[in-house]
Amino acid sequence: MKISDYIIDTLAAEGVTHVFEVCGGALGHLLDSLYGRRDIRTVSMHHEMAAAIAAEGYARAGENIGVAMATSGPGATNLITGIGSCYFDSIPCLFITGQVNTYEYKFGKPVRQIGFQETDIVSIVKPIVKCAVLISDPQDTQKILEKSLSMAKTGRPGPVLIDLPLNIQRSDIEPLPHLMGAELSHDSLLPDENLVNKIKSLIKSSSRPLLLAGGGVRSSKASQDLLDFAHATGIPVVVSLMGLDSFPHDDQLYVGMIGTYGNRYANLAVANADLIIALGTRFDTRQTGTSPETFARAAKIIHVDIDAHELNNKIKAHLPLQMDIRTFLKSLNLNPKNFSKKNYSPWLAWINHNKTKYCEDFTGEKDAIPPYLFLREVSKALPENAIICADVGQNQMWAAQIIEVKRDQRFLTQGGMASIGSALPMAIGASFAQPGRMIVVITGDGGFQLNIQELQTVYHHNLPVKIILLNNSGYGMIRQFQEQYFGGRLQSSVIGYSNPDFQKVVSAYNISARRICSMAGIAPALGSLFSDSNPGFLEVIIHEKFRVVPKLSVHKPVEDQEPELSREELRSAMIIDILPECDDS
Ligand SMILES: Cc1ncc(C[n+]2csc(CCOP(=O)(O)OP(=O)(O)O)c2C)c(N)n1
Ligand SMILES: [Mg+2]
């Protein structure tokens, strides 16, 4: 059997329904093996960065591994941003790159290149993949493919890459029945009785506990288990940006998102908690601030993560547990009596008081559309099962702070790589993973221009992708940063920056486009945007004065975001003492 056919068959057998790619000579045989197939479809993108991120979006939104392909040289290098994102955010994806024939490849020779577009992509991506292999012997193909697929999905998920020279693609092999043994099961790593007792007693002695949900909750498909555990114990839940959609925001136990751009009330909860059960989170700097020693300083921390390297890495845990989140929660949920509900009413009342007092600022000036108000309206108008894809920048943080993500909704965004221009290709991938669901892109004028060409993919497949572009005439997030730290010298975020007429550009792609610049326009525009399942585009003019607030600056504890509360107010907002360095009295 031809190797390229074997590979596509294997992917189809894995349940992969779509492969995202940009063509090239070095992919020749693989493309030919995709030709005419109905069980596995080819989605031709217009930039490999977008193909990689579409695969990422497909894996984030669905149940399957994402697959992207690119030709050798520039095709392969263009994949890198998406590969890195899958690595940092733990998304299972397989990247296949075409390569020159093995007899044209330099291997160890001290020359720069032999074959046309020959590029050592395996070495280039090594630091950002779980594994990357160039197949040089056809007989290794099955072993490498099966191992790569298994690696991408098991343990802490992530990207894998296979570099496939043309002569290997066209070689024949006799595939054997599955080579791999049973996949590593995490069920063997159950928390034992001793451990359960420890957790039980930590919870028992706490009066201000919090569950902190990270991206690992979704990765291990543990959202329902988290909901069950929270309800069984009555413990309120804060989330990280990656864990944002792992717990329904309309649940009474939901507090908010923590971190640099987190909700002030959620950060106050973290600062004052006496127990934090942190699930599948790596305590990224955006979460803890730049002074991790001040983070959750009153709390004992139970830190559960599948990746042992993340335990006691930045935050010292009272109880570090290397374990799959779902396995952990499932086994705790097995015996609800263990964790019978305690009365946390004073704690919950304190949290809810802060939620009201420190809610986001919805006020505008004259008729300018305040982003928080606008996105709250978007949130209300979203279909029950919409998938929101947020780009990177102010638009992302406004959306993360304000959109009330419901139980059947998703919120997809890049955390660790955080590439501007990622939301549109992410949405394309998500729409193929979840046919029939509306996909809503929240993006900025700067970021949108990085993958604007993918409007053609949206149009070509008539995808139910609704793009909301918050146009503040600049790289707003960088402008905010320069205003804060560089005396308002807006080099390159505003100076030297300009936008095209987005209405004309989007219309040229045959997608219906609309623009609003006043409050009165919001309701009719959202009504019409969400009224059908065709592609749609809404440009919202946002005044450049709007900032992401609150925001934490460097060297501050998370509870002390800007705009700063008066020291007196901060003191009264805290249960524990404020830090001496925050006290100017
Ligand atoms: C590929 C890439 N280049 C540069 C950046 C740095 N960056 C982060 S946010 C941002 C501004 C994005 O501007 P825009 O899309 O208009 O969003 P806004 O912040 O204005 O909402 C930039 C340039 C990045 N994250 N990714
Ligand atoms: Mg902008």
Coordinates of C-alpha atoms and ligand atoms in Angstrom, one line a residue:
M1 CA 0.0 0.0 0.0
K2 CA 1.3 3.5 -0.9
I3 CA 2.4 5.3 2.3
S4 CA 0.5 8.5 1.5
D5 CA -2.7 6.4 1.2
Y6 CA -1.9 4.6 4.4
I7 CA -1.4 7.9 6.3
I8 CA -4.7 9.4 5.1
D9 CA -6.5 6.1 5.8
T10 CA -5.1 6.1 9.3
L11 CA -6.2 9.6 10.0
A12 CA -9.7 8.8 8.7
A13 CA -9.8 5.8 10.9
E14 CA -8.9 8.0 13.9
G15 CA -12.1 10.0 13.2
V16 CA -10.3 13.0 11.7
T17 CA -12.9 14.6 9.3
H18 CA -10.9 17.5 8.0
V19 CA -7.3 18.3 7.1
F20 CA -6.2 21.9 6.7
E21 CA -3.5 22.7 4.2
V22 CA -1.9 24.9 1.6
C23 CA -0.6 22.9 -1.3
G24 CA 2.9 22.5 -2.6
G25 CA 5.0 20.1 -4.7
A26 CA 6.5 18.4 -1.7
L27 CA 3.0 17.4 -0.5
G28 CA 2.2 15.9 -3.9
H29 CA 1.4 12.4 -3.0
L30 CA -0.4 13.2 0.2
L31 CA -2.7 15.6 -1.7
D32 CA -3.3 13.0 -4.3
S33 CA -4.3 10.5 -1.6
L34 CA -6.8 13.1 -0.3
Y35 CA -8.3 13.5 -3.8
G36 CA -11.9 12.6 -4.1
R37 CA -12.3 11.3 -0.5
R38 CA -15.5 11.9 1.3
D39 CA -14.7 10.4 4.7
I40 CA -11.9 12.9 5.2
R41 CA -12.1 16.4 3.6
T42 CA -9.5 18.8 2.6
V43 CA -9.8 22.4 3.6
S44 CA -7.5 24.6 1.5
M45 CA -6.5 27.6 3.4
H46 CA -4.6 30.7 2.1
H47 CA -1.7 30.8 4.5
E48 CA 0.0 28.0 6.4
M49 CA -0.2 30.0 9.6
A50 CA -3.9 29.9 9.2
A51 CA -3.9 26.2 8.3
A52 CA -2.0 25.4 11.5
I53 CA -4.3 27.5 13.6
A54 CA -7.4 26.1 11.9
A55 CA -6.2 22.6 13.0
E56 CA -5.7 24.0 16.5
G57 CA -9.3 25.4 16.4
Y58 CA -10.6 22.1 15.2
A59 CA -9.0 20.3 18.0
R60 CA -10.0 22.9 20.6
A61 CA -13.6 22.8 19.6
G62 CA -14.1 19.1 18.9
E63 CA -13.2 15.7 20.1
N64 CA -10.5 14.9 17.6
I65 CA -6.9 15.6 16.9
G66 CA -6.4 18.5 14.5
V67 CA -4.3 17.9 11.3
A68 CA -2.5 20.5 9.2
M69 CA -0.2 19.9 6.2
A70 CA 2.3 22.1 4.5
T71 CA 4.9 21.8 1.8
S72 CA 8.6 21.9 2.6
G73 CA 10.5 25.2 3.2
P74 CA 8.3 28.2 3.5
G75 CA 5.1 26.1 3.9
A76 CA 6.6 24.3 6.9
T77 CA 8.1 27.4 8.5
N78 CA 4.8 29.2 8.2
L79 CA 3.2 26.6 10.4
I80 CA 5.4 27.4 13.3
T81 CA 3.1 30.0 15.1
G82 CA 0.3 27.4 15.2
I83 CA 2.6 24.6 16.3
G84 CA 3.9 26.7 19.2
S85 CA 0.4 27.7 20.2
C86 CA -0.6 24.0 20.4
Y87 CA 2.5 23.3 22.5
F88 CA 1.9 26.1 25.0
D89 CA -1.8 25.6 25.3
S90 CA -1.7 21.7 25.2
I91 CA -3.7 21.1 22.0
P92 CA -3.4 17.8 20.3
C93 CA -2.5 18.3 16.7
L94 CA -0.5 16.5 14.0
F95 CA 1.5 18.6 11.5
I96 CA 2.7 16.9 8.4
T97 CA 5.3 18.6 6.2
G98 CA 6.4 17.5 2.8
Q99 CA 10.1 17.2 2.4
V100 CA 12.5 16.8 -0.5
N101 CA 13.5 13.2 -1.5
T102 CA 15.8 11.6 1.0
Y103 CA 18.5 11.4 -1.7
E104 CA 18.4 15.3 -2.0
Y105 CA 18.4 15.9 1.7
K106 CA 21.6 17.1 3.3
F107 CA 21.3 15.0 6.5
G108 CA 24.6 15.6 8.3
K109 CA 26.5 17.3 5.4
P110 CA 27.9 20.8 6.2
V111 CA 26.1 22.5 3.4
R112 CA 23.1 24.9 3.7
Q113 CA 20.8 23.2 1.3
I114 CA 20.8 20.5 -1.4
G115 CA 17.2 20.1 -2.6
F116 CA 14.9 23.0 -3.6
Q117 CA 13.1 24.4 -0.5
E118 CA 14.8 21.8 1.6
T119 CA 14.6 23.1 5.2
D120 CA 15.3 21.1 8.4
I121 CA 11.9 21.7 10.0
V122 CA 12.4 18.9 12.5
S123 CA 15.3 20.8 14.2
I124 CA 13.5 24.1 13.9
V125 CA 10.4 23.0 15.8
K126 CA 12.0 20.7 18.3
P127 CA 11.6 23.0 21.3
I128 CA 7.8 23.5 20.6
V129 CA 6.6 19.9 19.9
K130 CA 6.1 16.7 21.9
C131 CA 7.9 15.0 19.1
A132 CA 9.1 15.7 15.5
V133 CA 10.5 13.1 13.2
L134 CA 11.7 12.9 9.6
I135 CA 10.8 9.5 8.2
S136 CA 13.8 8.3 6.2
D137 CA 12.9 4.6 6.1
P138 CA 9.5 3.6 4.7
Q139 CA 9.3 0.7 7.2
D140 CA 9.3 3.1 10.1
T141 CA 6.2 4.9 8.9
Q142 CA 3.6 2.9 10.8
K143 CA 5.5 3.0 14.1
I144 CA 6.2 6.7 13.8
L145 CA 2.6 7.6 12.8
E146 CA 1.0 5.6 15.5
K147 CA 3.4 6.8 18.2
S148 CA 3.0 10.4 17.1
L149 CA -0.8 10.2 17.2
S150 CA -0.8 8.6 20.6
M151 CA 1.7 11.2 22.0
A152 CA -0.3 14.1 20.8
K153 CA -3.3 12.9 22.7
T154 CA -2.1 11.3 25.8
G155 CA -0.6 12.7 29.0
R156 CA -0.4 16.5 28.5
P157 CA -1.7 16.9 25.0
G158 CA 0.3 18.8 22.4
P159 CA 1.6 19.0 18.8
V160 CA 3.6 16.4 17.0
L161 CA 5.2 16.8 13.5
I162 CA 6.1 14.3 10.8
D163 CA 8.4 15.4 8.0
L164 CA 7.7 13.2 5.0
P165 CA 10.1 13.2 2.0
L166 CA 8.5 12.7 -1.4
N167 CA 10.1 9.4 -2.0
I168 CA 8.8 8.1 1.3
Q169 CA 5.3 9.3 0.5
R170 CA 5.3 7.3 -2.7
S171 CA 6.9 4.1 -1.2
D172 CA 4.9 1.0 -0.5
I173 CA 4.4 -0.7 2.9
E174 CA 2.4 -3.6 4.2
P175 CA 0.7 -2.1 7.3
L176 CA 0.4 -4.4 10.2
P177 CA -2.6 -4.6 12.6
H178 CA -2.2 -1.8 15.2
L179 CA 1.4 -1.8 16.5
M180 CA 0.8 0.2 19.6
G181 CA -0.3 -1.4 22.8
A182 CA -3.2 0.0 24.8
E183 CA -2.8 3.7 25.4
L184 CA -1.5 4.7 28.7
S185 CA -4.5 4.9 31.0
H186 CA -4.6 7.5 33.6
D187 CA -7.3 5.6 35.5
S188 CA -4.5 3.7 37.2
L189 CA -3.4 6.8 38.9
L190 CA -6.4 7.1 41.2
P191 CA -6.2 9.2 44.4
D192 CA -5.9 6.7 47.2
E193 CA -7.8 6.8 50.5
N194 CA -5.0 8.5 52.3
L195 CA -5.0 11.3 49.7
V196 CA -8.7 11.7 49.7
N197 CA -8.6 12.0 53.5
K198 CA -6.0 14.7 53.2
I199 CA -8.0 16.7 50.7
K200 CA -11.1 16.1 52.9
S201 CA -9.5 17.6 55.9
L202 CA -8.0 20.5 54.0
I203 CA -11.5 21.3 52.8
K204 CA -13.0 20.8 56.2
S205 CA -10.7 23.3 57.9
S206 CA -11.2 25.9 55.2
S207 CA -13.8 28.6 55.4
R208 CA -12.8 30.5 52.2
P209 CA -12.1 27.9 49.6
L210 CA -11.8 28.3 45.9
L211 CA -11.6 26.1 42.9
L212 CA -9.3 27.4 40.2
A213 CA -10.0 26.0 36.8
G214 CA -7.3 26.1 34.1
G215 CA -7.0 24.8 30.5
G216 CA -6.4 21.3 31.8
V217 CA -10.1 21.0 32.8
R218 CA -11.1 21.2 29.1
S219 CA -8.1 19.2 28.0
S220 CA -9.2 16.3 30.2
K221 CA -12.9 16.8 29.3
A222 CA -13.7 17.4 33.0
S223 CA -16.1 20.3 32.8
Q224 CA -19.1 18.3 33.9
D225 CA -17.0 16.7 36.7
L226 CA -16.0 20.2 37.9
L227 CA -19.6 21.3 37.9
D228 CA -20.6 18.2 39.9
F229 CA -17.8 18.7 42.4
A230 CA -18.5 22.5 42.8
H231 CA -22.2 21.8 43.4
A232 CA -21.5 18.9 45.8
T233 CA -19.1 21.0 47.9
G234 CA -20.5 24.5 47.4
I235 CA -17.0 25.8 46.6
P236 CA -17.0 28.8 44.3
V237 CA -14.9 28.7 41.1
V238 CA -12.5 31.2 39.5
V239 CA -10.9 30.5 36.1
S240 CA -7.8 31.4 34.2
L241 CA -8.0 32.7 30.6
M242 CA -7.5 29.1 29.3
G243 CA -10.1 27.8 31.8
L244 CA -12.6 30.5 30.9
D245 CA -15.2 28.2 29.3
S246 CA -14.7 25.2 31.7
F247 CA -17.4 26.4 34.1
P248 CA -20.7 28.1 33.2
H249 CA -20.6 31.8 34.1
D250 CA -24.3 31.9 34.8
D251 CA -23.9 29.4 37.6
Q252 CA -24.2 30.9 41.1
L253 CA -20.8 29.5 42.1
Y254 CA -18.9 31.2 39.2
V255 CA -16.8 34.1 40.4
G256 CA -14.7 35.3 37.4
M257 CA -11.4 35.3 35.6
I258 CA -8.3 35.9 37.6
G259 CA -4.9 37.4 36.6
T260 CA -3.4 40.6 35.1
Y261 CA -6.5 41.3 33.0
G262 CA -8.8 39.4 35.4
N263 CA -11.9 40.7 37.0
R264 CA -11.1 42.6 40.1
Y265 CA -13.5 40.7 42.3
A266 CA -12.0 37.3 41.1
N267 CA -8.5 38.5 42.0
L268 CA -9.8 39.7 45.4
A269 CA -11.2 36.3 46.0
V270 CA -7.9 34.6 45.2
A271 CA -6.0 37.0 47.4
N272 CA -8.3 36.2 50.4
A273 CA -8.9 32.5 49.9
D274 CA -7.6 30.2 52.5
L275 CA -7.7 27.1 50.3
I276 CA -7.2 26.9 46.5
I277 CA -7.8 23.7 44.6
A278 CA -6.0 24.5 41.4
L279 CA -6.9 22.2 38.5
G280 CA -4.9 21.9 35.3
T281 CA -3.3 25.3 35.5
R282 CA 0.4 26.3 35.2
F283 CA 0.1 29.6 37.1
D284 CA 1.3 31.6 34.2
T285 CA 2.6 35.1 34.9
R286 CA -0.5 36.6 33.3
Q287 CA -2.4 34.8 36.1
T288 CA -0.2 35.4 39.1
G289 CA 1.3 38.8 38.2
T290 CA 5.1 39.3 38.2
S291 CA 5.4 38.7 42.0
P292 CA 4.2 35.1 42.4
E293 CA 5.3 35.1 46.1
T294 CA 2.3 37.4 46.8
F295 CA -0.2 35.3 44.9
A296 CA -2.8 33.6 47.0
R297 CA -0.6 34.1 50.0
A298 CA -3.3 33.2 52.5
A299 CA -4.2 30.0 50.9
K300 CA -3.0 26.4 51.1
I301 CA -2.8 25.1 47.6
I302 CA -3.8 21.7 46.3
H303 CA -2.3 21.7 42.8
V304 CA -3.4 19.0 40.4
D305 CA -1.8 18.7 37.0
I306 CA -1.0 15.9 34.6
D307 CA 2.5 17.5 34.0
A308 CA 4.8 16.9 37.0
H309 CA 7.1 19.8 35.8
E310 CA 4.3 22.3 36.4
L311 CA 4.0 21.3 40.1
N312 CA 5.9 23.5 42.5
N313 CA 7.3 25.3 39.5
K314 CA 6.1 28.8 40.3
I315 CA 3.8 28.4 43.1
K316 CA 4.6 26.2 46.1
A317 CA 1.7 23.8 46.6
H318 CA 0.7 22.4 50.0
L319 CA -0.4 19.3 48.1
P320 CA 1.0 18.8 44.6
L321 CA -0.6 16.0 42.7
Q322 CA 0.4 14.7 39.3
M323 CA -2.9 13.4 38.0
D324 CA -5.4 13.7 35.2
I325 CA -8.0 16.3 36.2
R326 CA -11.0 14.2 35.2
T327 CA -9.7 11.1 37.0
F328 CA -9.1 13.3 40.1
L329 CA -12.6 14.9 40.1
K330 CA -14.4 11.7 39.1
S331 CA -12.9 9.8 42.0
L332 CA -13.8 12.6 44.5
N333 CA -17.3 12.8 43.1
L334 CA -17.7 9.0 43.5
N335 CA -18.4 9.5 47.2
P336 CA -20.3 12.7 47.6
K337 CA -20.6 12.1 51.3
N338 CA -16.9 12.7 51.6
F339 CA -17.3 16.2 50.6
S340 CA -20.7 17.1 51.9
K341 CA -21.7 20.8 51.5
K342 CA -20.4 23.2 54.0
N343 CA -21.9 26.5 54.7
Y344 CA -19.8 29.1 53.0
S345 CA -22.4 31.8 53.0
P346 CA -20.3 34.6 54.6
W347 CA -17.6 33.9 52.0
L348 CA -20.1 33.7 49.1
A349 CA -21.8 36.9 50.3
W350 CA -18.4 38.7 50.4
I351 CA -17.6 37.5 46.9
N352 CA -21.0 38.6 45.6
H353 CA -20.7 42.0 47.3
N354 CA -17.4 42.5 45.4
K355 CA -18.9 41.3 42.2
T356 CA -21.5 44.1 42.4
K357 CA -19.2 46.7 43.7
Y358 CA -16.3 46.2 41.3
C359 CA -18.2 45.2 38.1
E360 CA -16.9 46.5 34.8
D361 CA -17.4 50.0 33.6
F362 CA -20.2 50.2 31.2
T363 CA -20.3 54.0 30.9
G364 CA -19.5 55.8 27.7
E365 CA -18.9 59.3 26.8
K366 CA -21.4 61.1 24.6
D367 CA -22.3 58.5 22.0
A368 CA -19.0 56.5 21.8
I369 CA -19.7 52.8 22.1
P370 CA -18.1 51.5 25.3
P371 CA -16.5 48.1 24.6
Y372 CA -17.7 46.5 27.8
L373 CA -21.3 47.6 27.1
F374 CA -21.2 46.5 23.5
L375 CA -19.8 43.0 24.4
R376 CA -22.3 42.6 27.1
E377 CA -25.0 43.1 24.5
V378 CA -23.2 40.6 22.2
S379 CA -23.1 38.1 25.1
K380 CA -26.9 38.5 25.6
A381 CA -27.6 38.1 21.9
L382 CA -25.4 35.0 21.3
P383 CA -27.0 31.7 20.5
E384 CA -27.0 29.2 23.4
N385 CA -24.4 27.0 21.8
A386 CA -22.2 29.6 20.1
I387 CA -18.5 29.2 19.9
I388 CA -16.7 32.4 20.5
C389 CA -13.2 32.8 19.1
A390 CA -11.3 35.8 20.5
D391 CA -8.2 37.2 18.9
V392 CA -5.4 38.9 21.0
G393 CA -5.3 42.4 22.2
Q394 CA -7.7 44.7 24.1
N395 CA -10.5 43.0 22.1
Q396 CA -9.6 39.6 23.7
M397 CA -9.4 40.9 27.2
W398 CA -12.6 42.9 27.0
A399 CA -14.3 39.8 25.7
A400 CA -12.8 37.6 28.4
Q401 CA -13.7 39.9 31.2
I402 CA -17.3 40.5 30.1
I403 CA -18.8 37.7 28.0
E404 CA -20.9 35.4 30.1
V405 CA -20.0 32.1 28.7
K406 CA -22.9 29.7 29.1
R407 CA -22.8 26.0 29.7
D408 CA -23.1 25.0 26.0
Q409 CA -20.9 27.8 24.7
R410 CA -17.2 27.8 24.1
F411 CA -14.6 30.5 24.3
L412 CA -11.5 29.7 22.3
T413 CA -8.4 31.9 22.4
Q414 CA -4.7 31.5 22.4
G415 CA -3.1 31.8 25.8
G416 CA 0.6 31.1 25.7
M417 CA 1.5 32.0 22.1
A418 CA -1.2 34.7 21.8
S419 CA -0.8 35.5 18.2
I420 CA -2.8 38.4 16.7
G421 CA -4.7 37.2 13.7
S422 CA -5.5 33.8 15.3
A423 CA -9.2 34.2 15.8
L424 CA -10.4 33.9 12.2
P425 CA -8.5 30.7 11.4
M426 CA -9.4 29.3 14.8
A427 CA -13.0 29.9 13.9
I428 CA -12.7 28.2 10.6
G429 CA -11.3 25.1 12.3
A430 CA -14.0 25.2 15.0
S431 CA -16.7 25.4 12.4
F432 CA -15.6 22.2 10.7
A433 CA -15.4 20.4 14.1
Q434 CA -18.8 21.6 15.2
P435 CA -21.0 21.9 12.1
G436 CA -24.3 23.7 12.6
R437 CA -23.0 25.9 15.4
M438 CA -22.5 29.6 15.1
I439 CA -19.0 30.7 15.4
V440 CA -18.4 34.3 16.6
V441 CA -15.0 36.0 16.0
I442 CA -14.1 38.9 18.2
T443 CA -11.1 40.6 16.7
G444 CA -9.2 43.9 16.4
D445 CA -8.4 46.0 13.4
G446 CA -4.6 45.2 13.7
G447 CA -4.9 41.5 14.3
F448 CA -7.5 41.0 11.6
Q449 CA -5.1 42.1 8.9
L450 CA -2.8 39.2 9.7
N451 CA -5.1 36.5 8.3
I452 CA -7.6 38.6 6.4
Q453 CA -7.1 36.4 3.4
E454 CA -9.0 33.6 5.2
L455 CA -12.2 35.5 4.5
Q456 CA -12.1 33.6 1.2
T457 CA -12.1 30.3 3.0
V458 CA -15.1 31.4 5.0
Y459 CA -16.9 32.5 1.9
H460 CA -15.8 29.4 -0.1
H461 CA -17.4 27.0 2.4
N462 CA -20.2 29.4 3.4
L463 CA -19.3 28.9 7.0
P464 CA -21.5 30.3 9.8
V465 CA -18.7 32.6 11.0
K466 CA -19.7 36.0 12.3
I467 CA -16.9 38.4 12.6
I468 CA -17.1 41.3 15.0
L469 CA -14.2 43.7 14.5
L470 CA -13.6 46.2 17.2
N471 CA -11.9 49.0 15.3
N472 CA -10.0 51.4 17.5
S473 CA -7.7 52.5 14.8
G474 CA -4.5 51.0 16.2
Y475 CA -2.8 48.2 18.0
G476 CA -4.7 49.2 21.1
M477 CA -3.1 46.8 23.6
I478 CA 0.3 48.1 22.7
R479 CA -0.9 51.7 22.8
Q480 CA -2.2 51.0 26.3
F481 CA 1.2 49.6 27.3
Q482 CA 3.1 52.5 25.8
E483 CA 0.8 55.0 27.6
Q484 CA 1.5 53.2 30.8
Y485 CA 5.3 52.7 30.5
F486 CA 6.6 54.8 27.7
G487 CA 5.1 58.2 28.3
G488 CA 2.5 57.9 25.6
R489 CA 5.1 57.7 22.8
L490 CA 2.9 55.6 20.5
Q491 CA 5.6 54.4 18.1
S492 CA 4.1 51.8 15.7
S493 CA 1.0 51.2 17.6
V494 CA -0.5 54.4 16.2
I495 CA 2.4 56.2 14.5
G496 CA 3.0 54.6 11.2
Y497 CA -0.2 52.5 11.5
S498 CA -3.2 52.7 9.2
N499 CA -6.2 50.6 8.2
P500 CA -7.9 49.9 4.9
D501 CA -11.6 50.4 4.4
F502 CA -12.7 47.1 6.0
Q503 CA -16.2 47.4 4.5
K504 CA -14.8 47.4 1.0
V505 CA -12.3 44.6 1.7
V506 CA -14.8 42.3 3.3
S507 CA -17.4 43.1 0.6
A508 CA -14.8 42.1 -2.0
Y509 CA -14.8 38.7 -0.4
N510 CA -18.6 38.6 -1.0
I511 CA -19.3 38.7 2.7
S512 CA -22.0 41.0 3.9
A513 CA -20.4 43.9 5.9
R514 CA -21.9 46.5 8.2
R515 CA -20.4 49.2 10.4
I516 CA -21.8 50.9 13.5
C517 CA -20.4 53.8 15.4
S518 CA -23.2 54.7 17.8
M519 CA -25.1 53.1 20.6
A520 CA -28.4 53.2 18.6
G521 CA -26.8 50.9 16.0
I522 CA -26.0 48.1 18.4
A523 CA -29.4 46.3 18.7
P524 CA -30.3 46.2 15.0
A525 CA -26.8 45.3 13.9
L526 CA -26.6 42.3 16.3
G527 CA -30.1 41.3 15.5
S528 CA -29.3 41.1 11.8
L529 CA -25.8 39.6 12.4
F530 CA -27.1 36.6 14.3
S531 CA -30.3 36.1 12.3
D532 CA -29.0 33.6 9.8
S533 CA -26.1 31.1 9.4
N534 CA -24.3 32.9 6.5
P535 CA -20.9 34.5 7.0
G536 CA -21.3 38.0 8.4
F537 CA -19.1 40.9 9.4
L538 CA -19.8 43.7 11.8
E539 CA -17.3 46.5 12.3
V540 CA -17.7 48.5 15.5
I541 CA -16.0 51.8 15.8
I542 CA -14.4 52.0 19.3
H543 CA -13.0 55.3 20.6
E544 CA -9.2 55.0 21.1
K545 CA -9.5 56.2 24.7
F546 CA -11.1 52.9 25.9
R547 CA -8.7 50.8 28.0
V548 CA -8.7 47.3 29.4
V549 CA -9.5 48.0 33.0
P550 CA -8.8 46.7 35.5
K551 CA -5.2 45.8 34.6
L552 CA -2.4 44.8 36.8
S553 CA 1.0 46.5 36.4
V554 CA 4.4 44.9 37.2
H555 CA 5.5 44.1 40.7
K556 CA 1.9 44.4 42.1
P557 CA -0.1 41.6 43.8
V558 CA -3.2 40.6 41.8
E559 CA -5.6 42.3 44.2
D560 CA -4.0 45.7 43.5
Q561 CA -5.0 46.3 39.8
E562 CA -5.2 49.7 38.1
P563 CA -7.0 52.0 38.4
E564 CA -5.8 51.6 42.0
L565 CA -8.3 51.7 44.8
S566 CA -7.5 54.2 47.5
R567 CA -5.4 52.4 50.2
E568 CA -8.3 52.7 52.5
E569 CA -10.7 51.1 50.1
L570 CA -8.2 48.3 49.3
R571 CA -7.8 47.7 53.0
S572 CA -11.5 47.4 53.5
A573 CA -12.0 45.3 50.4
M574 CA -9.6 42.7 51.8
I575 CA -10.1 40.1 54.5
I576 CA -6.4 39.5 55.1
D577 CA -3.9 42.3 55.6
I578 CA -2.8 44.3 52.6
L579 CA 0.9 43.9 51.8
P580 CA 3.2 46.5 53.4
E581 CA 4.4 47.6 50.0
C582 CA 0.8 48.4 49.0
D583 CA 0.3 50.5 52.1
D584 CA 1.3 54.1 51.9
S585 CA 0.0 55.1 55.3
Ligands
LIG1 C1 1.9 37.8 15.7 C2 1.9 38.9 16.7 N1 2.5 40.1 16.5 C3 2.5 41.0 17.4 C4 1.9 40.8 18.7 C5 1.9 41.9 19.7 N2 0.5 42.4 20.0 C6 -0.2 42.0 21.0 S1 -1.7 42.8 21.1 C7 -1.4 43.7 19.7 C8 -2.3 44.7 19.3 C9 -3.4 44.1 18.5 O1 -4.2 45.2 17.9 P1 -5.6 45.0 17.4 O2 -5.8 43.7 16.7 O3 -6.1 46.2 16.7 O4 -6.4 44.8 18.8 P2 -6.7 45.8 20.0 O5 -5.6 45.7 21.0 O6 -6.6 47.2 19.4 O7 -8.0 45.5 20.5 C10 -0.1 43.4 19.2 C11 0.5 44.0 18.0 C12 1.3 39.6 18.9 N3 0.7 39.2 20.0 N4 1.3 38.6 17.9
MG2 MG -7.1 47.8 17.4

